[in-house]
Each structure stands twice: as structure tokens, then as C-alpha cells.
Amino acid sequence: MSKQVALTGIKPTGMPHLGNYLGAIKPALELAEKYDARYFIADYHSLNTIKDPEMLRNYTYEIAACWLACGLDPSKTLIYRQSDVPETFELTTMIMAFTTKGLMNRAHAYKAQVDVNKEKGKPEDHNINMGLYTYPVLMAADILLFDTNYVPVGKDQVQHIEMAVDIAEAVNRAYNKELLTLPKPVVSESTQVVIGLDGRKMSKSYDNTIALFLPEKKLKKLCNKIVTNSQAVEEVKDPETCNVFTLYKLFATEEEQASLAAKYRAGGMGWGEAKAELFRVLNETISPMRDKYDSLMEDKAYIDKVLADGAERARELAKAKIALLRRTMGFELHSNN
Ligand code: TRP
């Protein structure tokens, strides 16, 4: 039996942050060891919000370089741009006919925008384009096109995968066969616990993120900005309620954690010292990947080549799937199917 398929996409809307790395990129790369992995750059999803071509191009390179720098091996894992696989958009149109408007009305991302509008006293549909409204359909097409079994994602994306299942079931029911594989979300435990500078969940919408590949100096500066209480140096401190320590735990070894926790509890350690220690372990983890990232961003021709290879292989798979669907749905005239 051939290996099961794991697939995920990242929208190019800015450099991934530590939360994205621990919650999405790292677990996805672990899954790639076991499954036939297909990881792509969801650039058409970005078009909903990014209309500056230079920016979109640059973010696309950033995401590609991030995947590669974090350890994606393009000889084993398929990496491609969504926009290089036009079969995605044909499948999107096909499944539109199987997607109820009511299902889209329930999508969290769309509802969140409606709530923002209501709060601001604007009309419900203000700032909502059809790309946002039908976002889950395009995402379902991404997934269903490649017979995906597993989709490593953050918790916020689980609803979208459930919608992909609903849509796939509607198609399968209509033609009375297993045309489309039903995907399952794989949610990493750590997504829930990556906090940002202010102690809330690390998220671009809270403006509290630490981008993955910052120059060392900037990383240090951000570590110093992490919110702590106002206890004085000599006071005894509680590591378990401290934002600095919460982040530290995600990157430090057991021994390092025990030793820093002891310093908290002994008193005599200022926040500056704890933050410097957090910076040290963070930087140690990130440095080798950052070096790789920086050199990749200097060699766009290499990234272009990797993406072109990926596109070719992805399209081969996609074309076969679309051909089957076309045949089944009656778009191929004179077929005996
Ligand atoms: N919606 C995902 C996000 O915002 C990105 C994405 C697009 C995706 N298509 C996908 C993720 C398909 C998994 C599978 O993070």
C-alpha cells in the first residue's frame, strides 16, 4: 500500500512567528518523516488581503525559505506554490456546486469579520470579498485535490477541515463512490501554549509576536520587551506564572529549566537576567536555521528552481485527479463512464 498523504499550506502574509514554527511548521516536518508530505504556499489565499504584487512575491519567497531553512527536504517532500497548480481552481469551481451557502455562513473567519463590522457600526458585509467568504472552498480544493489523509494545522483551522469533509461527502454521495478522500486534522498540542510578548496567545492580530528569523539584535530586544510583573531583583519569583519562563520551557532542556526555575525561587535574580537566558536558548535553537534562511533569501534562483520542480510534480498528481473528476461528472463527452 502506498503511504498516506499529509498536506498543509501556509499563507504568505508575513514571516512566520515562533507560534507558527512550534505549532505548525515543526510538527508538519515531523509528519513528513512518516507520510507522503505535500507542503505548499497558499498564495491565492493571501490575495484576499494583499494587493501589492511586490509584497506578495516577497512573502512567497519568505515562506519557501522558511520551510527549507526549518528542514524541509525537497527531494522527499513536495513543496509548491498554490498558484502554480491551476487544477486547484478548477476543483474549486467544481465543489462550489456541492457547497451550501449556509456552510459558508458558519465559517469562523467570515463571522469574525462580520462581528468587527457590527462592533464598528458598519454594514455586515463591509470589507468582505468573495475570496474571504468562500475561503473554505478554496482550502477544501487544496486538500481534496491531493487525496489528503492528514492536515497538520493550528486549532483555528480545524473548522475549515471539517468543512472540506462535508464538501467531499456531498461529492461522494452525488456520484455514489469514494471520489474524494476524507481528510483528518492533526492538531499539535503546543499550539495552545505559545504565548506572545504580552502573555496572550502569540498572534499577528494581537501584535505580540516574535518573528522566527529576526536578526540577533532584534530578537534580543523583543525578549527584553516580554511583559513581567514589577517584582524587585531580590524578591523570590514564581516561574510558573511568568511569561518569560513559559516561553523558556518551549526551547530549553529539562536541566536548563530546572536551573532557571531554581534561580527564580531563590530570589536575587532580576528580570533582565531571565530574559537574557531566554534569548540565549532561543538564539541557540534559531541560529543555524536563520543562517540557512539568510543564505536562501540571497539565492532566489535556487528557490525558484525548487518551486518549479515542485510545481511540475504537483501538477502531475493534480491533473490525474481532475481528469477522473471530469470524467465522472460528465465533462468528458463520449465517455463510457
Ligand atoms: N487557511 C490556512 C491558514 O490560514 C492556510 C491554508 C490554505 C491551508 N489552504 C490550506 C492549510 C490547506 C492546510 C491545508 O493557516
Tab-separated table of N, CA and C in Angstrom, residues 175 177 322-337:
chain	number	residue	atom	x	y	z
A	175	TYR	N	-22.137	10.986	-6.551
A	175	TYR	CA	-21.690	10.039	-7.585
A	175	TYR	C	-21.596	8.618	-7.048
A	177	LYS	N	-19.656	7.125	-5.054
A	177	LYS	CA	-18.362	6.443	-4.904
A	177	LYS	C	-17.346	7.321	-4.171
A	322	ILE	N	-8.083	15.608	-11.510
A	322	ILE	CA	-9.084	16.408	-12.231
A	322	ILE	C	-9.655	15.611	-13.405
A	323	ALA	N	-8.802	14.834	-14.058
A	323	ALA	CA	-9.291	14.032	-15.188
A	323	ALA	C	-10.362	13.047	-14.715
A	324	LEU	N	-10.103	12.425	-13.581
A	324	LEU	CA	-11.078	11.480	-13.026
A	324	LEU	C	-12.397	12.194	-12.703
A	325	LEU	N	-12.284	13.358	-12.093
A	325	LEU	CA	-13.488	14.105	-11.710
A	325	LEU	C	-14.262	14.563	-12.940
A	326	ARG	N	-13.535	15.043	-13.928
A	326	ARG	CA	-14.193	15.489	-15.165
A	326	ARG	C	-14.958	14.335	-15.801
A	327	ARG	N	-14.292	13.198	-15.852
A	327	ARG	CA	-14.935	12.012	-16.431
A	327	ARG	C	-16.202	11.669	-15.655
A	328	THR	N	-16.065	11.634	-14.350
A	328	THR	CA	-17.183	11.230	-13.508
A	328	THR	C	-18.353	12.214	-13.594
A	329	MET	N	-18.033	13.484	-13.675
A	329	MET	CA	-19.093	14.493	-13.625
A	329	MET	C	-19.777	14.714	-14.977
A	330	GLY	N	-19.159	14.191	-16.030
A	330	GLY	CA	-19.801	14.332	-17.343
A	330	GLY	C	-19.230	15.442	-18.186
A	331	PHE	N	-18.000	15.837	-17.862
A	331	PHE	CA	-17.362	16.849	-18.689
A	331	PHE	C	-16.574	16.231	-19.841
A	332	GLU	N	-16.515	14.925	-19.852
A	332	GLU	CA	-15.833	14.280	-20.962
A	332	GLU	C	-16.915	13.676	-21.833
A	333	LEU	N	-17.056	14.191	-23.038
A	333	LEU	CA	-18.120	13.693	-23.907
A	333	LEU	C	-17.709	12.323	-24.472
A	334	HIS	N	-18.673	11.530	-24.823
A	334	HIS	CA	-18.460	10.215	-25.424
A	334	HIS	C	-17.698	9.261	-24.521
A	335	SER	N	-17.706	9.497	-23.218
A	335	SER	CA	-17.025	8.524	-22.365
A	335	SER	C	-18.037	7.474	-21.960
A	336	ASN	N	-17.543	6.282	-21.661
A	336	ASN	CA	-18.467	5.196	-21.310
A	336	ASN	C	-18.729	5.126	-19.815
A	337	ASN	N	-18.140	6.066	-19.117
A	337	ASN	CA	-18.257	6.025	-17.665
A	337	ASN	C	-19.645	6.378	-17.164
